[in-house]
Coordinates of C-alpha atoms in Angstrom, one line a residue:
X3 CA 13.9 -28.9 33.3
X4 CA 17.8 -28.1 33.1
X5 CA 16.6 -24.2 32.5
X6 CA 14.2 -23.8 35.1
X7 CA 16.8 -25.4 37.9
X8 CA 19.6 -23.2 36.3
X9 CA 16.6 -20.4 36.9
X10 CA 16.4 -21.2 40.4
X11 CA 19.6 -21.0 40.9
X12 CA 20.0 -17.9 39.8
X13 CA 17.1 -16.0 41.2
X14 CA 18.1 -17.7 44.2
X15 CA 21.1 -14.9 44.5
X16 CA 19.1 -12.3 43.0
X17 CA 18.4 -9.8 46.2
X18 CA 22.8 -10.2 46.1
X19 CA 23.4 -9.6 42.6
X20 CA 20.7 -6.3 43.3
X21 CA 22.8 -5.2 45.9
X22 CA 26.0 -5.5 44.7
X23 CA 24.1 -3.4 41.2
X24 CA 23.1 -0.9 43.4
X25 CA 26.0 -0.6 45.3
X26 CA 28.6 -0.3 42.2
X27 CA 26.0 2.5 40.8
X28 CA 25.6 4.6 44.0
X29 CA 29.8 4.4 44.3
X30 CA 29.6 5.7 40.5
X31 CA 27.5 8.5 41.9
X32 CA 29.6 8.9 45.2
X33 CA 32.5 9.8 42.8
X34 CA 31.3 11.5 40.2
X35 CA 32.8 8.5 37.6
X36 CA 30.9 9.9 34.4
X37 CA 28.2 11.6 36.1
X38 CA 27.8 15.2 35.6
X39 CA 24.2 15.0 35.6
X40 CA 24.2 17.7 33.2
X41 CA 20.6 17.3 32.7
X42 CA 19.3 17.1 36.5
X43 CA 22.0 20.7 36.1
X44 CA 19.9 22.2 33.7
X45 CA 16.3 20.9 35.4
X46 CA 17.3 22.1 38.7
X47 CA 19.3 25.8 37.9
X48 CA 17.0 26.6 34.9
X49 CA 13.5 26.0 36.3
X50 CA 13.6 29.4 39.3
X51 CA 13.9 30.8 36.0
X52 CA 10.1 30.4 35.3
X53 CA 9.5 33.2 37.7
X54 CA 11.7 35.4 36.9
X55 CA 10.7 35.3 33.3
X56 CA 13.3 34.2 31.2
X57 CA 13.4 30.6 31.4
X58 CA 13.3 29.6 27.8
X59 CA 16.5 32.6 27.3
X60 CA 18.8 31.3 30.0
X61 CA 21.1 28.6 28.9
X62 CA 23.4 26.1 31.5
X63 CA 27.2 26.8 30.5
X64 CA 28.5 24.0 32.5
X65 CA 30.0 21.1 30.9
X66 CA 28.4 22.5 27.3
X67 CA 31.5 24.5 25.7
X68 CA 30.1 23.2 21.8
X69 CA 26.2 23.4 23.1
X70 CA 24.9 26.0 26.3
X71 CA 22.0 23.8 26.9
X72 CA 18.5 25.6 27.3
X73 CA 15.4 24.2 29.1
X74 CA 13.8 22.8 27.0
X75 CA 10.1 21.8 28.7
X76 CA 6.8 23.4 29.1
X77 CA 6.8 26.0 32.1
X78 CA 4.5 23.0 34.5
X79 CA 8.0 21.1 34.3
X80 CA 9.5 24.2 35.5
X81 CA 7.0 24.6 38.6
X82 CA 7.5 20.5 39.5
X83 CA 11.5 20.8 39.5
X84 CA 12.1 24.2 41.1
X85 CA 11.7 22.5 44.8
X86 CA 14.5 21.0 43.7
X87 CA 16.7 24.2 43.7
X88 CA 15.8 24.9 46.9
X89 CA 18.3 21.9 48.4
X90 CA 22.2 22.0 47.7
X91 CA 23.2 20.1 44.3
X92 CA 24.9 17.2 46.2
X93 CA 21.9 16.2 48.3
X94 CA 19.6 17.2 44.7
X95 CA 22.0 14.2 43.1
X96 CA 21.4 11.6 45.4
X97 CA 17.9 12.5 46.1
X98 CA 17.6 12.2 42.1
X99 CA 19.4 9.1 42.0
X100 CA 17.4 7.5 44.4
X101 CA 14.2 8.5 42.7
X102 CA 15.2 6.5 39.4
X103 CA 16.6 3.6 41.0
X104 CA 13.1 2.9 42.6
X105 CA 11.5 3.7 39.3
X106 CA 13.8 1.5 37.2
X107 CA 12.7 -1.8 39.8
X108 CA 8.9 -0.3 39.3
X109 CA 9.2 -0.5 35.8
X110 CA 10.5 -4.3 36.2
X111 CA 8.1 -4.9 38.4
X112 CA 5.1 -3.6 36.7
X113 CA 6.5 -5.4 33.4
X114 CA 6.7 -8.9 35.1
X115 CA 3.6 -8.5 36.4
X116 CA 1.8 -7.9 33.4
X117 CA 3.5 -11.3 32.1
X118 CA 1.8 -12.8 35.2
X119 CA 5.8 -13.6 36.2
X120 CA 5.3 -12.5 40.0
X121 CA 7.9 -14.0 41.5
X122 CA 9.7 -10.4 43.1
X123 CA 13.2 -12.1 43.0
X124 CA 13.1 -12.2 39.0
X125 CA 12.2 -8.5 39.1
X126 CA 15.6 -8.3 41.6
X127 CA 17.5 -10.4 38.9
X128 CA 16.1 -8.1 36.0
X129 CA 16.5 -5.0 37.7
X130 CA 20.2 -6.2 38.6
X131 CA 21.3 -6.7 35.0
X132 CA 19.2 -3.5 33.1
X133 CA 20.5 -1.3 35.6
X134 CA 23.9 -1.5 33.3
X135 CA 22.8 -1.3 29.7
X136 CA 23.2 2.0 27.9
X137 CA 20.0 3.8 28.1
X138 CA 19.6 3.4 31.4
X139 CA 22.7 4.1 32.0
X140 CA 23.1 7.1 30.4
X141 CA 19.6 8.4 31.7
X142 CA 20.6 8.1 35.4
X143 CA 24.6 9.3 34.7
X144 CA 22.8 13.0 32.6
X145 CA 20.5 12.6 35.6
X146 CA 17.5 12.5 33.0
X147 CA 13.9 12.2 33.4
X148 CA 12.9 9.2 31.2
X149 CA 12.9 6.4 34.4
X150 CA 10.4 8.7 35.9
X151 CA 7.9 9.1 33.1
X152 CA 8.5 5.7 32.0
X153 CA 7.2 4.5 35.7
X154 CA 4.2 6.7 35.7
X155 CA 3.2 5.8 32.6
X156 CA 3.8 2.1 32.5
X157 CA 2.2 1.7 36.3
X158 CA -1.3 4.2 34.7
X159 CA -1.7 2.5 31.6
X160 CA -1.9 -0.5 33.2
X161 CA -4.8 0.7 35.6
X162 CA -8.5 -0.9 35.2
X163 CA -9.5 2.6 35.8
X164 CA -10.3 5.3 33.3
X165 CA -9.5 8.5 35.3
X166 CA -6.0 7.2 36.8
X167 CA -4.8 5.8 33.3
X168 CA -5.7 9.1 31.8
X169 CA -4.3 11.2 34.6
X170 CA -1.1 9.7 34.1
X171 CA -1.2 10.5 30.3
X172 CA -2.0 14.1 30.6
X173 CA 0.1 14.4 33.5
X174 CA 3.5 13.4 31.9
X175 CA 2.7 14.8 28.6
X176 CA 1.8 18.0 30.5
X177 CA 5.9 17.6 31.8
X178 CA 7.3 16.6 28.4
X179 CA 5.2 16.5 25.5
X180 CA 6.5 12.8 24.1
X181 CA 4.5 11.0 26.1
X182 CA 1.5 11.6 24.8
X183 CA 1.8 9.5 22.1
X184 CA 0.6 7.4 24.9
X185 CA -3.1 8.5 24.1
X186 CA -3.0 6.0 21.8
X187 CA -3.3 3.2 23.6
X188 CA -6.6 4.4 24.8
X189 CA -7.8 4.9 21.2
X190 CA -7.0 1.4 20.3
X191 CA -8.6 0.0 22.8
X192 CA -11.7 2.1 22.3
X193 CA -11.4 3.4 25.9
X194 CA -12.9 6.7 25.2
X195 CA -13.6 7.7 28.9
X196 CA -10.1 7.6 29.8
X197 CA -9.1 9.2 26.6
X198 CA -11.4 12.2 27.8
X199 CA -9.2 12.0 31.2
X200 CA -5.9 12.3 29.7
X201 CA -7.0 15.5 27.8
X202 CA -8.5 17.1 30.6
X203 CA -5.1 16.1 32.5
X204 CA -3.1 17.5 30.1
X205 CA -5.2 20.7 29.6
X206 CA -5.1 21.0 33.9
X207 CA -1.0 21.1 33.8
X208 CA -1.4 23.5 30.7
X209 CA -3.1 25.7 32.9
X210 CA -1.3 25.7 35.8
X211 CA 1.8 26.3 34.1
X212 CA -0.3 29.3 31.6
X213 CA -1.4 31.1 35.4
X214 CA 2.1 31.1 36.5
X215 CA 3.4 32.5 33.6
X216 CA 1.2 33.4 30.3
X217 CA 3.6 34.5 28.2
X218 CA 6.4 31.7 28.8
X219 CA 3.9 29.1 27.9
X220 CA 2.5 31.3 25.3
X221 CA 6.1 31.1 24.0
X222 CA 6.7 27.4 24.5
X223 CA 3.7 26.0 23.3
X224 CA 3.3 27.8 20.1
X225 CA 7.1 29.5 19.5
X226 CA 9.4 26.7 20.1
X227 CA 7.6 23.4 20.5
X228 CA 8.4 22.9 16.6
X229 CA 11.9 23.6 16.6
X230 CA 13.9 20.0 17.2
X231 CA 17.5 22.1 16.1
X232 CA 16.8 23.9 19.3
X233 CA 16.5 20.7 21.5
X234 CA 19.7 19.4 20.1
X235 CA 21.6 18.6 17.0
X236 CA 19.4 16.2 14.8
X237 CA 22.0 14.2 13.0
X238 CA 24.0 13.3 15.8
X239 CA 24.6 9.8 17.1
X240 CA 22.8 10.3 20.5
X241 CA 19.5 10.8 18.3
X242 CA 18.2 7.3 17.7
X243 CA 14.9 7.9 15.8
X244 CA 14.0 7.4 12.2
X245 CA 14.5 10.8 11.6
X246 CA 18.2 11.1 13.2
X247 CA 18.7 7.9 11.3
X248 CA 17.8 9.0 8.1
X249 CA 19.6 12.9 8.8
X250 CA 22.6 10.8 9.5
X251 CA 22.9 8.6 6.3
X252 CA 22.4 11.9 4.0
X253 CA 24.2 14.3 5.6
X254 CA 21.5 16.9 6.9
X255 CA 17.9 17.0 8.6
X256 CA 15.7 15.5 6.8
X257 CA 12.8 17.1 8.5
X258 CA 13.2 20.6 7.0
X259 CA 12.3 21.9 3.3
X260 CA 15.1 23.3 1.4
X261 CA 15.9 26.7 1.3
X262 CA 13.8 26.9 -2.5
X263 CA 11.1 25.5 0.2
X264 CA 10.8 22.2 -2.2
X265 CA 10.4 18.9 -0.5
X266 CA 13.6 16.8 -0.9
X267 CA 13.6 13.1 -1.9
X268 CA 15.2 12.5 1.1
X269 CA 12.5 14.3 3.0
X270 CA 10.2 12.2 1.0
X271 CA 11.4 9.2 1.9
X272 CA 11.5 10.0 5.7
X273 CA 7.8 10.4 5.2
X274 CA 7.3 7.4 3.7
X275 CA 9.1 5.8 6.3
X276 CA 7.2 7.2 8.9
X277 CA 3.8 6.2 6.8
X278 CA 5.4 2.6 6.5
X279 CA 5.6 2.4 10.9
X280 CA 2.4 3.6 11.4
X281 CA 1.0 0.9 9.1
X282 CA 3.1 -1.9 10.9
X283 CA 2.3 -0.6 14.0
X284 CA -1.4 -0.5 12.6
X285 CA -1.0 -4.4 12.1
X286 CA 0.2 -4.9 15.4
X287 CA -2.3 -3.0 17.2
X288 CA -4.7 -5.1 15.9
X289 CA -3.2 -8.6 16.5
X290 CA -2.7 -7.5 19.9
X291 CA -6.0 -6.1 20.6
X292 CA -7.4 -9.4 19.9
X293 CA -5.0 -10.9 22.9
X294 CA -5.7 -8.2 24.9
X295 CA -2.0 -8.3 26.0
X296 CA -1.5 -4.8 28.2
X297 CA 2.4 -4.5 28.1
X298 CA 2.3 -5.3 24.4
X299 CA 0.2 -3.2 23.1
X300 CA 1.9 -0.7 25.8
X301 CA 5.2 -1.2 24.1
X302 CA 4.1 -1.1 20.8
X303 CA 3.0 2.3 21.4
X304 CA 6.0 3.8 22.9
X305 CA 8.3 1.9 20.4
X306 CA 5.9 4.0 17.5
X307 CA 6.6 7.2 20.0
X308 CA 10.0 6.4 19.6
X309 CA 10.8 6.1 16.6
X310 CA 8.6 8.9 14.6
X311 CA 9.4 11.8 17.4
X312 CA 11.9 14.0 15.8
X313 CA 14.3 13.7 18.6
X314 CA 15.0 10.1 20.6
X315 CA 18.1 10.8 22.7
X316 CA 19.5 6.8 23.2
X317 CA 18.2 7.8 26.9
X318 CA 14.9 7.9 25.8
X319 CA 14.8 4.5 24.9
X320 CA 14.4 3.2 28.2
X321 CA 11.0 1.8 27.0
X322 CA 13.3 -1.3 25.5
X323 CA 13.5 -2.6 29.4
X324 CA 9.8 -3.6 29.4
X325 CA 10.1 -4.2 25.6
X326 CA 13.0 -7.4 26.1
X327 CA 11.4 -8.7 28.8
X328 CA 8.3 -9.0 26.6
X329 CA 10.2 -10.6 23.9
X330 CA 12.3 -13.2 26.2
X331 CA 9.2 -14.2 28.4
X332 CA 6.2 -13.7 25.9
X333 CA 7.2 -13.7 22.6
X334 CA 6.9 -17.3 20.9
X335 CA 8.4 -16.3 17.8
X336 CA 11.8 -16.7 16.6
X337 CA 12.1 -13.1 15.6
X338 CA 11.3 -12.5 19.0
X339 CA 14.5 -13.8 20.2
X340 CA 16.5 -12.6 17.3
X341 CA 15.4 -8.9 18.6
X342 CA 15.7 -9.9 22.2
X343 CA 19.5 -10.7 21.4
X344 CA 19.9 -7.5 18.7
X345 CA 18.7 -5.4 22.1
X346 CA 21.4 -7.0 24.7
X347 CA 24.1 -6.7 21.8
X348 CA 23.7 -2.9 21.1
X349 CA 22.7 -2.0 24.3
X350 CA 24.9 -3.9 26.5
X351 CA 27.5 -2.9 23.7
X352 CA 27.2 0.9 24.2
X353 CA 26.8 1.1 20.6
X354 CA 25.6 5.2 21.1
X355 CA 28.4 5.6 23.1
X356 CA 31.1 4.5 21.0
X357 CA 29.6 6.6 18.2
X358 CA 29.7 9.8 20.0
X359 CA 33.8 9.2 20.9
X360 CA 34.0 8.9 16.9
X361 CA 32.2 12.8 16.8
X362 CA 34.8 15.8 16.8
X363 CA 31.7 17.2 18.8
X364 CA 27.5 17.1 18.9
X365 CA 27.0 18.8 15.9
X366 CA 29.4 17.3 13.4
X367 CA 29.5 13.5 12.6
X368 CA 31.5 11.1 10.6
X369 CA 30.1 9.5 7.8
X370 CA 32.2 6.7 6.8
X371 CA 29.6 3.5 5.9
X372 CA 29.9 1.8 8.9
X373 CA 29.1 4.1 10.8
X374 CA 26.0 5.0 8.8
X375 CA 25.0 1.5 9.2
X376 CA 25.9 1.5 13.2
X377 CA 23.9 4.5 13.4
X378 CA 20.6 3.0 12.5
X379 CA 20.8 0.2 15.6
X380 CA 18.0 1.2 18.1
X381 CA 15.4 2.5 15.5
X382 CA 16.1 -0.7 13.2
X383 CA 15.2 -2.8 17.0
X384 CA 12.8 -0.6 17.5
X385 CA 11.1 -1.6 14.1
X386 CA 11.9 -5.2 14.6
X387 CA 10.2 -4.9 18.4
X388 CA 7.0 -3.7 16.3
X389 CA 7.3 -6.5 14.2
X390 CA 8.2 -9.0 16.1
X391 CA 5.1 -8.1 18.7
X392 CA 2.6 -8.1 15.9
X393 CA 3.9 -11.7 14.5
X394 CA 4.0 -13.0 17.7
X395 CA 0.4 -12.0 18.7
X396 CA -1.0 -12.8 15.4
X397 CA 0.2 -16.2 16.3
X398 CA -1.4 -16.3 20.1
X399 CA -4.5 -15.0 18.5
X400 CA -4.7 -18.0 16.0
X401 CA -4.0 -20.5 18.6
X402 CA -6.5 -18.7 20.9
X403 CA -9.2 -18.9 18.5
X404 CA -8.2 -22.4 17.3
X405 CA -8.7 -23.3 20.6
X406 CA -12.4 -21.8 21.0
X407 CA -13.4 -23.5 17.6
X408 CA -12.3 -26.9 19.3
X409 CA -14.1 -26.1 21.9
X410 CA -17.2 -24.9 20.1
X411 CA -17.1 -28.5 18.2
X412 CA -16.7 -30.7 21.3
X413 CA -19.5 -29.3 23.0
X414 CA -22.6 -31.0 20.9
X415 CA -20.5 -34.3 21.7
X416 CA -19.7 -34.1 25.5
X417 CA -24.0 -32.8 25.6
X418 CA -25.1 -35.8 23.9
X419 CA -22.6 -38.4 25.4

């Protein structure tokens, strides 16, 4: 009882503590404090590029001295963010800005929902206290895209309806090719119609982006979709996914053959690694497709995304928003909360952040243990999410079919009382 009054009491301020949030971020963007928006830059100069043919040559020298950055989506991306060139940068920042913001509560939203928490002052109270930890953070000071996707994808995938879940699929896979590690959730749940949507989505933007240019799609989609080193540096800090981790602790990417084109045993073991998630998220999938829980298995699947992807800037991992208030609000088990707490530690902790300050620059790192060790923190949550989701609904699924078993033997009784 002393929880939930303390809980009243709090969400009784929470439309204040959301506007004094928004407030403190929208002075942060009034000043420029730490936001260059370098990659809303590179979205918004690079994408007239399309048409004039050279989109995947040009390269943003602004702010990238170590690293010109290049564009580094398919050509429909291009086509969706060149409107935005068409408006001075200033008004292009707040206009951004403002888009993510209203994603970010979506996301919260849509999350409590799906925990059947409705209540819209919690999602205020939520949306309040995320809008400071580090992946969000960072994806609204580079002006990324991830809040976007994330809201599209989260708000289709939790649709009834075949054709809007798989539109949403196709469509933001179409933009940046991650997402559609999302088809998976389809698969699992044996939703084959909507499955069929998502690819006809995806081959739709494909084709729009092919008509406007043939040859720049040509090149994206079968030159340089395979080349992560062009994306960014592998082994750096900001790259939170198994294989960043595991680049990091040996001292080069992991991912390539050697230059006698042998397979490493550190190449070896990143494979085994990645076979070793997909058999834990394998487990999960199936304890929460008995539960039929939406945002798990939702999460589950973007936590896999996450961590086998060659490249998981610490912005990408926006998906641990939905993913906490899963474990704090849904997850019975005590890993649950030891996960919750490892998220709010290294993301309220800026744990990426302080590892880049200890990097000469992107491409070279420092390899003393501890920061080895530090450098493994959101894919080692990450795993522990998957975990921690498939222990907790292997327990609900017990209890629910404990529960219809007791129900099954009470019925002869109650009939012949």
């Amino acid at each position: 009882m002393k929880l939930r009054a303390v809980e009243a009491r709090v969400l009784s301020v929470a439309p204040w503590l959301l506007a004094l949030s928004v407030i403190g971020h929208l002075f942060m963007v009034a000043f420029q404090t730490k936001m260059t928006m370098i990659d809303l830059l590179v979205y918004r100069n690079g994408s007239p590029h399309l048409f004039s043919g050279d989109l995947y040559a040009w390269r943003l020298d602004q702010y990238a001295d170590v690293f010109p950055l290049p564009f580094t989506y398919p050509p429909f991306a291009a086509a969706i963010f060149t409107p935005m060139s068409w408006i001075p940068w200033e008004a292009s920042r707040w206009v951004w800005q403002l888009i993510c913001l209203g994603c970010l509560y979506f996301i919260v939203r849509t999350s409590l929902k799906l925990l059947k928490l409705n209540d819209p002052r919690r999602a205020m109270f939520w949306t309040a206290l995320v809008l400071w930890i580090e992946p969000v953070r960072t994806t609204l000071n580079y002006g990324q895209i991830n809040l976007v996707l994330c809201a599209i994808l989260i708000g289709t995938l939790a649709s009834a309806r075949n054709w809007v879940g798989g539109a949403g699929v196709g469509f933001t896979a179409g933009i940046k090719l991650t997402p559609a590690i999302s088809g998976l959730y389809f698969l699992i749940q044996r939703r084959w119609m909507a499955a069929v949507w998502s690819f006809v989505a995806f081959v739709a933007v494909y084709g729009i982006g092919w008509v406007i240019s043939p040859a720049q799609s040509n090149e994206f989609w079968f030159e340089l979709l395979g080349d992560a080193s062009r994306v960014g540096p592998v082994g750096s800090a900001i790259n939170q996914s198994l294989r960043g981790a595991l680049s990091r602790t040996v001292g080069y990417d992991v991912g390539h053959l050697r230059h006698d084109h042998l397979v490493s045993d550190s190449t070896l073991a990143f494979y085994l690694y990645l076979a070793v998630m997909l058999f834990a998220a394998a487990l999960t999938w199936f304890a929460v497709s008995k539960t039929k829980d939406v945002l798990a298995l939702i999460v589950s699947v973007q936590m896999l995304g996450l961590l086998v992807s060659p490249i998981s800037w610490s912005h990408h991992w926006v998906w641990m928003v939905p993913a906490l208030l899963w474990l704090i609000y849904e997850g019975g088990h005590l890993l649950c909360k030891i996960t919750a707490g490892l998220w709010v530690l290294l993301t309220g902790g800026y744990l990426i952040s302080f590892l880049l300050l200890a990097q000469p620059n992107i491409w070279d790192f420092p390899r003393p243990w501890i920061f080895v060790l530090l450098g493994w923190g959101y894919p080692a949550a990450g795993m522990l999410t998957l975990v921690a989701i498939g222990l907790a609904t292997r327990r609900q699924r017990d209890e629910l079919l404990a529960g219809e078993e007791e129900a099954a033997d009470g019925e002869p009784s109650r009939v012949a009382g």
